[in-house]
Short mmCIF file of C-alpha atoms in Angstrom, two decimals:
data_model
loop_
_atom_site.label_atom_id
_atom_site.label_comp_id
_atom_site.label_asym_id
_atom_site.label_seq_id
_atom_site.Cartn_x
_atom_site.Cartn_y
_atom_site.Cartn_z
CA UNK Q 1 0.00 0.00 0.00
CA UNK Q 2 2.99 2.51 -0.22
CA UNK Q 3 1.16 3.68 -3.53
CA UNK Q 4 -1.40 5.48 -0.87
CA UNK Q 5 0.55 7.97 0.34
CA UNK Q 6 0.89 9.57 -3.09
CA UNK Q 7 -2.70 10.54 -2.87
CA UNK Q 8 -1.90 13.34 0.34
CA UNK Q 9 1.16 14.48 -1.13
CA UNK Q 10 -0.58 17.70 -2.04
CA UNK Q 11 -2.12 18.18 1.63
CA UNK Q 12 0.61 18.00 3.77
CA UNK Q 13 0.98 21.52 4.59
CA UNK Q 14 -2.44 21.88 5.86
CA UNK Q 15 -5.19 19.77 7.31
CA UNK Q 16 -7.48 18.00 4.72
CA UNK Q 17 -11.00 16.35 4.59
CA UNK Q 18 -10.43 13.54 2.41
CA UNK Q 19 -13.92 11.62 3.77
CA UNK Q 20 -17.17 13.60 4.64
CA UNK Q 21 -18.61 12.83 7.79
CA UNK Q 22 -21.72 9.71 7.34
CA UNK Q 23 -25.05 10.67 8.45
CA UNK Q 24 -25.00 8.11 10.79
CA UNK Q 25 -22.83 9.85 13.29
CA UNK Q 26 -25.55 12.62 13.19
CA UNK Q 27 -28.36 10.46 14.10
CA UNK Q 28 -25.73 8.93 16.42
CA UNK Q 29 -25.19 11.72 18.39
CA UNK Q 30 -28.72 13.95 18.34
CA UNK Q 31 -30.53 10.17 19.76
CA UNK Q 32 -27.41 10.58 22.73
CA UNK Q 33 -25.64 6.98 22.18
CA UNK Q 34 -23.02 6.73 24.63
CA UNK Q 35 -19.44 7.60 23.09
CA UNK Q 36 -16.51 5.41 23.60
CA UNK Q 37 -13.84 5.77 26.04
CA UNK Q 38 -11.15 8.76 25.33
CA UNK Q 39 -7.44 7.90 25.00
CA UNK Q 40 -6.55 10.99 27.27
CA UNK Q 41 -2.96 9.99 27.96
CA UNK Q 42 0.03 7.99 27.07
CA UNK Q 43 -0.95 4.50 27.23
CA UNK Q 44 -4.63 4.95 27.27
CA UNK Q 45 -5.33 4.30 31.10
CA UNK Q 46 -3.74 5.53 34.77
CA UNK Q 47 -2.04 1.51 34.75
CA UNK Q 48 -0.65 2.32 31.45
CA UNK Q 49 -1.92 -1.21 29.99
CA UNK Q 50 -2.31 0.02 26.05
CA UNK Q 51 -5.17 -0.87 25.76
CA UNK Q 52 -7.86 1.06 23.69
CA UNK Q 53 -11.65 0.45 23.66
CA UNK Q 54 -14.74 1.30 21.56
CA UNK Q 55 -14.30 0.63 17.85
CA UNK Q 56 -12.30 0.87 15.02
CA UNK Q 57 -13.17 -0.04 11.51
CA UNK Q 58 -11.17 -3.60 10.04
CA UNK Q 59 -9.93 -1.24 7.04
CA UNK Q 60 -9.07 2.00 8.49
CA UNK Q 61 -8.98 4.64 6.06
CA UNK Q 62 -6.52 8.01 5.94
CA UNK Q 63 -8.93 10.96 6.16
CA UNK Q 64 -6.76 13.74 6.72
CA UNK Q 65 -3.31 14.30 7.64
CA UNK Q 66 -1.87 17.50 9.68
CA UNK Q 67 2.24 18.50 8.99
CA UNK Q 68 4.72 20.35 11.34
CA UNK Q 69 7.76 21.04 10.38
CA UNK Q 70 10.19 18.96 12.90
CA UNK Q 71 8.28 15.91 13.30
CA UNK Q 72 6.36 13.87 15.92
CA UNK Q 73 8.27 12.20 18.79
CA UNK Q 74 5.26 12.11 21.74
CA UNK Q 75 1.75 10.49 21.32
CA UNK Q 76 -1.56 12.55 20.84
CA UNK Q 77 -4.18 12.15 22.58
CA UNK Q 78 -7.92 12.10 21.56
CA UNK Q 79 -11.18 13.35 23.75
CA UNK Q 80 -13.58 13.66 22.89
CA UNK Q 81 -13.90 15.47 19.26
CA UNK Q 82 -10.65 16.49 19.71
CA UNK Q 83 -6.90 15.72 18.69
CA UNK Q 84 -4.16 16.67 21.08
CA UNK Q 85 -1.56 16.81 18.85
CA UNK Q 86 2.41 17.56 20.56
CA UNK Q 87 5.22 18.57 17.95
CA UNK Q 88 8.86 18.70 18.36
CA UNK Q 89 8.43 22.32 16.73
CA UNK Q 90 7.69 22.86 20.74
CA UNK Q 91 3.62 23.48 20.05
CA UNK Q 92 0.78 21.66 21.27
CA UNK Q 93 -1.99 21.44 19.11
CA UNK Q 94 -5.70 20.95 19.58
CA UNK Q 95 -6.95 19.62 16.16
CA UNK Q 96 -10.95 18.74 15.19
CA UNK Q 97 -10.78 14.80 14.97
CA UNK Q 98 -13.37 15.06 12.00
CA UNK Q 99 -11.34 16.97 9.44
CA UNK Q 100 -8.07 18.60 11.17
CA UNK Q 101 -8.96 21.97 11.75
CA UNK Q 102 -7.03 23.70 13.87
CA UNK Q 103 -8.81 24.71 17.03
CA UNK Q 104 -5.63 26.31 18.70
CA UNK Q 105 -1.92 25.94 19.24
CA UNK Q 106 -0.01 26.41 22.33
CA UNK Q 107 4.00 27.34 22.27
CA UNK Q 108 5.62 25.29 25.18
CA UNK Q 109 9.60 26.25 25.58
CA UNK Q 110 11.22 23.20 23.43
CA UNK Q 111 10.75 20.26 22.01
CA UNK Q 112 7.45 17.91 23.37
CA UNK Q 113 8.55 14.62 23.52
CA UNK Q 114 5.94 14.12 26.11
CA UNK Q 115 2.78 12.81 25.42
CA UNK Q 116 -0.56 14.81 26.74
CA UNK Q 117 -2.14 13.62 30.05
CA UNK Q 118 -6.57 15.44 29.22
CA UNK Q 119 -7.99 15.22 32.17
CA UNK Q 120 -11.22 17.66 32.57
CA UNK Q 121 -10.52 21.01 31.58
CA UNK Q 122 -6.84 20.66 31.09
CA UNK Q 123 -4.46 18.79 29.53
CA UNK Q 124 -0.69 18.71 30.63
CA UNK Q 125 3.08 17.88 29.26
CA UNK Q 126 5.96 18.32 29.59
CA UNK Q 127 8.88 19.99 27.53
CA UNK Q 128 12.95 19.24 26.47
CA UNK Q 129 13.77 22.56 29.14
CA UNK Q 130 12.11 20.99 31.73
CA UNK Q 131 8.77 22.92 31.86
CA UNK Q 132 5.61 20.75 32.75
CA UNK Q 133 2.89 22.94 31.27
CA UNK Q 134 -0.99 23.13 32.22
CA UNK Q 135 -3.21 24.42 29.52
CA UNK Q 136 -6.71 24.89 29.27
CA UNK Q 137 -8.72 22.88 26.44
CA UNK Q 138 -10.61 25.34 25.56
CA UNK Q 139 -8.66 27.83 24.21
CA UNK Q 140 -5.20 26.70 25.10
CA UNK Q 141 -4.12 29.29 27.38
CA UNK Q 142 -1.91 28.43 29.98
CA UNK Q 143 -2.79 27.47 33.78
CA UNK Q 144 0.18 27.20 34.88
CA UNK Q 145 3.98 26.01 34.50
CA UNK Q 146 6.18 24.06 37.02
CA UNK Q 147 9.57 24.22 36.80
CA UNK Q 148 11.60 20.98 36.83
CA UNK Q 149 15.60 20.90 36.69
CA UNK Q 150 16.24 19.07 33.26
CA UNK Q 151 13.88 17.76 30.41
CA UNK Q 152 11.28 15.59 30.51
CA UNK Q 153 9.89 13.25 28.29
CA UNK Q 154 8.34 11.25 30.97
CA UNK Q 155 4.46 11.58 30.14
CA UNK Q 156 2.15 12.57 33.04
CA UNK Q 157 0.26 10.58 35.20
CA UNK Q 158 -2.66 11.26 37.77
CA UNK Q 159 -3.77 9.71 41.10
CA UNK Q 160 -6.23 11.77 43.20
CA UNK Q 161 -4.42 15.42 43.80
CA UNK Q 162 -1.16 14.54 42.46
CA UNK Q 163 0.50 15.11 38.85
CA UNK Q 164 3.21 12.69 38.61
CA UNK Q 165 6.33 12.57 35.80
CA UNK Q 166 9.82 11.99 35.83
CA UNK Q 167 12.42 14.13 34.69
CA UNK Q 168 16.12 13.55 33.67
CA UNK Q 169 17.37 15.26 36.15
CA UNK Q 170 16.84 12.51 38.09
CA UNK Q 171 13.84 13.14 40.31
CA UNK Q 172 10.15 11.86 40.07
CA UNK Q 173 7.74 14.65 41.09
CA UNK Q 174 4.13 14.63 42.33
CA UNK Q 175 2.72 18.49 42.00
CA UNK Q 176 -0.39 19.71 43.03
CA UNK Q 177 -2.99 19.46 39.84
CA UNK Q 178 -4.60 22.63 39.94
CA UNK Q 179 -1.80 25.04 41.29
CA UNK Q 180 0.97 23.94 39.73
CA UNK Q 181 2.69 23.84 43.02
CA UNK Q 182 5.50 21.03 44.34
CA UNK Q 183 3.96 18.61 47.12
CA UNK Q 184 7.09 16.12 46.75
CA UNK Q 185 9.45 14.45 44.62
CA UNK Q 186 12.61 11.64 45.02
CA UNK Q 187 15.47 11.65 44.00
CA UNK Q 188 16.31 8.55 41.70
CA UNK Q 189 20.02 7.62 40.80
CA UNK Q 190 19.63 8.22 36.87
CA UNK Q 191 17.08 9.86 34.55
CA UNK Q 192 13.38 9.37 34.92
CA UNK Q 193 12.75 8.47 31.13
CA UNK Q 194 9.42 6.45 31.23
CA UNK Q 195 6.04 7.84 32.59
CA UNK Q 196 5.16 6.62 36.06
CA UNK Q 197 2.57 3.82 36.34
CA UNK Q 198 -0.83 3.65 39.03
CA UNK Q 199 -1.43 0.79 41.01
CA UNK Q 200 -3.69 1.39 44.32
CA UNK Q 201 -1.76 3.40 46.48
CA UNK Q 202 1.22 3.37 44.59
CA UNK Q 203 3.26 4.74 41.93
CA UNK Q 204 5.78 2.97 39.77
CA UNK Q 205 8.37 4.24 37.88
CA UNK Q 206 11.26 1.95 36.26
CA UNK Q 207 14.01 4.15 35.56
CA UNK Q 208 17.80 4.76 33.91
CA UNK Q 209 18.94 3.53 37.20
CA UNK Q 210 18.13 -0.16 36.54
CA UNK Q 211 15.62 -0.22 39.32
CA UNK Q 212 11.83 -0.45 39.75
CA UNK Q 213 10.46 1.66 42.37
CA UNK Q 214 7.08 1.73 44.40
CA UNK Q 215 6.22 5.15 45.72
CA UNK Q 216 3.01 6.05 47.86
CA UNK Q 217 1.02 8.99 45.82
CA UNK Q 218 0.09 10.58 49.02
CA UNK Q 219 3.46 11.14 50.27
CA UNK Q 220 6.26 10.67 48.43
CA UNK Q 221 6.96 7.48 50.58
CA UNK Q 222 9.29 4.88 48.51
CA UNK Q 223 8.01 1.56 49.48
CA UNK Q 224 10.15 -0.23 47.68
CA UNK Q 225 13.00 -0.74 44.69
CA UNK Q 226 13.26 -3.86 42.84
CA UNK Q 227 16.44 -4.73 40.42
CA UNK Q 228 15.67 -4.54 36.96
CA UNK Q 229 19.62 -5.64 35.85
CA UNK Q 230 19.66 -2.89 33.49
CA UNK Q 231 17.97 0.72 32.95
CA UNK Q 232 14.92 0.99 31.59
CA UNK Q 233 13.27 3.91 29.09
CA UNK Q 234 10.16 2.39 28.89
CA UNK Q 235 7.37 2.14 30.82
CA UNK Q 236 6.01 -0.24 33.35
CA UNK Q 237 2.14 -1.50 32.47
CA UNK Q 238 0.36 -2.94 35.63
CA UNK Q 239 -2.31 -5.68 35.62
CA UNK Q 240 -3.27 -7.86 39.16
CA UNK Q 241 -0.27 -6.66 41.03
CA UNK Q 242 2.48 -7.50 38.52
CA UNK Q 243 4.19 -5.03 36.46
CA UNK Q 244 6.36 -5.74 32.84
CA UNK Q 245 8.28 -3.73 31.26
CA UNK Q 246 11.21 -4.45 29.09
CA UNK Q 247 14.96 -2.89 29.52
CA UNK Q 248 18.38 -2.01 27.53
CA UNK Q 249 19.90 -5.40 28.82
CA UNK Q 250 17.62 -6.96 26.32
CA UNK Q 251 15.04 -8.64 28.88
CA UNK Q 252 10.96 -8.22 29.57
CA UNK Q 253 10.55 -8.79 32.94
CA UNK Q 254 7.18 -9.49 35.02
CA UNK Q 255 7.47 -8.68 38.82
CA UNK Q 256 5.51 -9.23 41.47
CA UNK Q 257 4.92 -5.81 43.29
CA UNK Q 258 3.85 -7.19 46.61
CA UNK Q 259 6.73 -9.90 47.01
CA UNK Q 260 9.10 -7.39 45.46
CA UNK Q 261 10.48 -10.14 43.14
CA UNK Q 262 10.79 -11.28 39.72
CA UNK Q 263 8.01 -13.91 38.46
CA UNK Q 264 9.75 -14.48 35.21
CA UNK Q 265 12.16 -13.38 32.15
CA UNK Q 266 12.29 -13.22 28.74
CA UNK Q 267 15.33 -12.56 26.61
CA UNK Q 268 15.17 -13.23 23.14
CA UNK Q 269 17.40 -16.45 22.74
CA UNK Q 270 18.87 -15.48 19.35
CA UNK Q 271 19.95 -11.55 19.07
CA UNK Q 272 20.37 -9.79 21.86
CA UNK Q 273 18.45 -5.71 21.32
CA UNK Q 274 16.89 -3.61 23.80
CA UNK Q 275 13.23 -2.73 24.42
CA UNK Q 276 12.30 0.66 24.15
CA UNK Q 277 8.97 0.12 23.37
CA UNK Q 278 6.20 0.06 26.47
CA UNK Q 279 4.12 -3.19 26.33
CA UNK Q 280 0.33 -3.97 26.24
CA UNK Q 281 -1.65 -6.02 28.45
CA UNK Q 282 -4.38 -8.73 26.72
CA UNK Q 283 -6.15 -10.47 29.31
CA UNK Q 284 -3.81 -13.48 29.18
CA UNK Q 285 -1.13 -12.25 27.04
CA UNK Q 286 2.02 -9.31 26.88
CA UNK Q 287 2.47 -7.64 23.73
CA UNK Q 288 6.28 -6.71 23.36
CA UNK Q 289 7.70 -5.03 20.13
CA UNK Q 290 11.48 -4.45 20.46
CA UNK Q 291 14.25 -3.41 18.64
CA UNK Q 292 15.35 -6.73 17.21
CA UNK Q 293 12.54 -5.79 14.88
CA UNK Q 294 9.95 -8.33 16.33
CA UNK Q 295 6.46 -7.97 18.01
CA UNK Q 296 5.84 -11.24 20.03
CA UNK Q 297 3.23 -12.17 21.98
CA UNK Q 298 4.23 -13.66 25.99
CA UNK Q 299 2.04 -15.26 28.16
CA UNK Q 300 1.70 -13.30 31.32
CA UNK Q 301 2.00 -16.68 33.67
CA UNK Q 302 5.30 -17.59 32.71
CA UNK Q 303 6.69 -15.54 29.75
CA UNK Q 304 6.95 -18.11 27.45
CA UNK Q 305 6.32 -17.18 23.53
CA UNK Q 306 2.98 -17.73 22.23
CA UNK Q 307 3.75 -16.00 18.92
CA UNK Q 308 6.67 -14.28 16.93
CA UNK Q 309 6.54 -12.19 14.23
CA UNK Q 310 9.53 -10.56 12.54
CA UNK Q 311 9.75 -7.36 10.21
CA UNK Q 312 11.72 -5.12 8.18
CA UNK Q 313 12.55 -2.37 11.08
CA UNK Q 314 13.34 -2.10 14.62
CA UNK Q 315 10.19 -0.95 16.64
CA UNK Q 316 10.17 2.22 19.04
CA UNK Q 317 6.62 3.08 19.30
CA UNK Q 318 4.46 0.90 21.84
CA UNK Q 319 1.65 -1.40 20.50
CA UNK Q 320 -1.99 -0.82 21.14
CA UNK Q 321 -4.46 -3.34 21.39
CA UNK Q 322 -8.33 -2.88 20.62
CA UNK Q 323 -10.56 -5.85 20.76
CA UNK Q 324 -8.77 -8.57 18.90
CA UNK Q 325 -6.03 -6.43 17.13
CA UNK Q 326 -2.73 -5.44 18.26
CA UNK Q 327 -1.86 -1.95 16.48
CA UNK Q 328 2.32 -1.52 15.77
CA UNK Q 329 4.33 0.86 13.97
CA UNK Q 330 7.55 0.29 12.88
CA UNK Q 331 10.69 2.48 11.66
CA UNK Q 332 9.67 1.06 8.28
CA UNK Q 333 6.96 3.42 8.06
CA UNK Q 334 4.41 0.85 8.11
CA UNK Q 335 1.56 0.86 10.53
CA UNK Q 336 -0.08 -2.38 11.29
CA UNK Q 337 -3.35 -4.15 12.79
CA UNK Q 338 -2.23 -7.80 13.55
CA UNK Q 339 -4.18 -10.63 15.14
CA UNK Q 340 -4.15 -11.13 18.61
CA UNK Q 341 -4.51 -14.47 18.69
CA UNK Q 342 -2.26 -15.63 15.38
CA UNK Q 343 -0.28 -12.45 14.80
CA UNK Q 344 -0.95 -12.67 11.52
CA UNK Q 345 -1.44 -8.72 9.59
CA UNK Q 346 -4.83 -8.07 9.08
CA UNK Q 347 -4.11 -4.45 7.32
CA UNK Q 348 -1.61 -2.17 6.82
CA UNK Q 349 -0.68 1.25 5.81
CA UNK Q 350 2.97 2.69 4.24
CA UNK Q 351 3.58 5.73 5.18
CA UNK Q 352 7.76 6.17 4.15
CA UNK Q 353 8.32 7.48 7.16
CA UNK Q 354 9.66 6.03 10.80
CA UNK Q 355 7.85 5.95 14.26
CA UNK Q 356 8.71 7.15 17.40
CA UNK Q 357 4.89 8.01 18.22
CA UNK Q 358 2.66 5.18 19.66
CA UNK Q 359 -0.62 4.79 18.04
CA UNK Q 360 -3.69 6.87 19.91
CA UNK Q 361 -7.08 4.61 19.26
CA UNK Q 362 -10.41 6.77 20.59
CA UNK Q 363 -13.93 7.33 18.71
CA UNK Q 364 -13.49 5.76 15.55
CA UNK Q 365 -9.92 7.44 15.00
CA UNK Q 366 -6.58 5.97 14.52
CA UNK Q 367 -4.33 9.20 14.88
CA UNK Q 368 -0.35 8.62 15.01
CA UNK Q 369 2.63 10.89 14.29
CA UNK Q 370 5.77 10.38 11.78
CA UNK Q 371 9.32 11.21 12.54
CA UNK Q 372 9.06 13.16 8.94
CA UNK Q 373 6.32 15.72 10.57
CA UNK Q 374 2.87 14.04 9.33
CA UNK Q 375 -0.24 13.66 11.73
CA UNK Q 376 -2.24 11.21 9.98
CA UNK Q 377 -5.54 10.25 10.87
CA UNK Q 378 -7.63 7.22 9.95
CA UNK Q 379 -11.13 6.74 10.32
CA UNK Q 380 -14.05 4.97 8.52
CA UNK Q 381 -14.81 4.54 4.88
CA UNK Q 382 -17.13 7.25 3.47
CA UNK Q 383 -20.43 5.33 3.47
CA UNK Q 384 -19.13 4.60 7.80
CA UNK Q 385 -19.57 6.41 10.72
CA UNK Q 386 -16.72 6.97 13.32
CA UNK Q 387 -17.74 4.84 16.09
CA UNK Q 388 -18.64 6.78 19.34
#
């Protein structure tokens, strides 16, 4: 399908309708059908699982595509009927999901390499000087700004009255939401790359300093710090009291949170790359893509491999599951929906461009990012509706 990207070459400096909007969304919405669930932050949910819900159509279709000039390292989010799109031209933008109209932009410091946290009124990132910015939805004026010592690309988080991130200068923070004002942070031994996980009363954050840590919310209280055996960049997802997350030592690890131990390992028996990549959580399976250009499927009682499949390109962008599909996309350029079950590619979509940006699944919408500057959006054929 690389042949489809000819079609937009003409709209890539401004946002395009390719698709008109179906009636049926119309009726949807004027006889109040529920909508399905947002994807208001990083990995879709507060235990970072990637996992996406409502639907998608099988055959996703490109409906209009948004440029900046420096590219997309951070995932968007989408609530709503709206995109929240950040660039590494250091602007945030708020895009209409239907045809990419610009609603507002908002100029952060630097670079975003951190993906939007929507919650309410406000959404918040952070920036490459070290700014964690509050900004309202409606109009993209600022709230507030925080000022943390070095950048961060850790995404935020949010347990009740605390904003958590990391930051590479070492320090995981918890501010107060609607001031913008510190209420704690520790001090790590290494950069705080990933975004900090929720589980109960805890946070969890697996950082640059090879360890996995367990900090109360409410008070900054470590709890405890398991060994990882190598740093980490990505982040931990959290399902039944275990965490997994892969490292740089070329290992997925599940650990049990309570016990403070590891329940298994998996290193890939024949080349030996990192993981970069944040998982996804099925109901009985991990989803890992790494850079040994593979996305395999794990079973989450023991870590042994229930599938393999191998591609052209190392993978930096976390998968995203929805229903029965596992959503990738690979420094190839190629976005993919593969089975859950078989692995097998069940559609795909050439871009010519490489992924950093995870895939954000909400409404109907598939909306992702290219290193080469191109928001694209998919949605339903002409004669669908998006699904909300």
């Amino acid at each position: 399908m690389s042949s489809s990207i000819d079609r937009f070459s003409e709209a890539r400096r401004r946002p395009v309708a390719f698709l008109a909007l179906g009636l049926g969304l119309l009726v949807s919405l004027l006889a109040g059908l529920p909508l399905a669930a947002d994807w208001s932050s990083f990995r879709g949910d507060s235990g970072l699982s990637g996992r996406a819900s409502g639907k998608l159509a099988e055959a996703p279709q490109p409906i209009w595509t948004f440029e900046v000039e420096d590219g997309f390292f951070a995932t968007a989010a989408i609530v709503g009927d709206t995109v929240y799109a950040p660039g590494l031209d250091g602007k945030l933008y708020a895009l209409a999901a239907t045809d990419g109209e610009v609603r507002w932009s908002y100029e952060a410091r630097s670079e975003i390499k951190s993906s939007p946290l929507v919650d309410g009124e406000v959404v918040y990132f952070g920036d490459e000087s070290g700014a964690l910015h509050a900004v309202a939805t409606a109009d993209g004026k600022a709230r507030w700004v925080f000022e943390a010592g070095a950048a961060i690309t850790s995404s935020p988080n949010l347990a009740p009255g605390c904003l958590l991130f990391g930051s590479y200068d070492n320090y995981l923070y918890c501010i107060d939401p609607a001031q913008g004002e510190l209420r704690w942070k520790v001090e790590t031994e290494s950069y705080v790359h990933g975004t900090p996980a929720i589980s109960g009363e805890a946070t969890l954050v697996a950082g640059c300093d090879g360890n996995l840590r367990q900090v109360r919310w409410k008070d900054g209280q470590q709890t405890a710090a398991t060994s990882l055996g190598g740093y980490a960049a990505a982040s931990p997802a959290i399902a039944n009291g275990i965490a997994y997350v892969g490292t740089f030592e070329n290992q997925v690890l599940a650990i049990d949170l309570a016990a403070g131990k590891t329940l298994w390992t998996y290193e890939n028996p024949e080349r030996q790359f990192p993981y970069y990549a944040s998982a996804a959580l099925a109901d009985d399976r991990l989803i890992i893509a790494g850079r040994d250009k593979a996305v395999r499927a794990l079973r989450l009682a023991d870590g042994s491999e229930i599938w393999k499949r191998s591609f052209r390109a190392r993978f930096d962008a976390s998968p995203v599951l929805l229903g029965d599909r596992v959503f990738v996309a690979g420094q190839d350029g190629k976005i993919q929906a593969l089975d859950l079950t078989s692995g097998e590619t069940r559609w795909e979509f050439d871009t010519g461009s490489a992924f950093d940006a995870s895939p954000a699944i909400a409404g109907g919408y598939l909306v992702i990012g290219s290193a080469d500057g191109v928001l694209y959006t998919f949605g339903p054929a002409s004669t669908e509706s998006p699904a909300r």
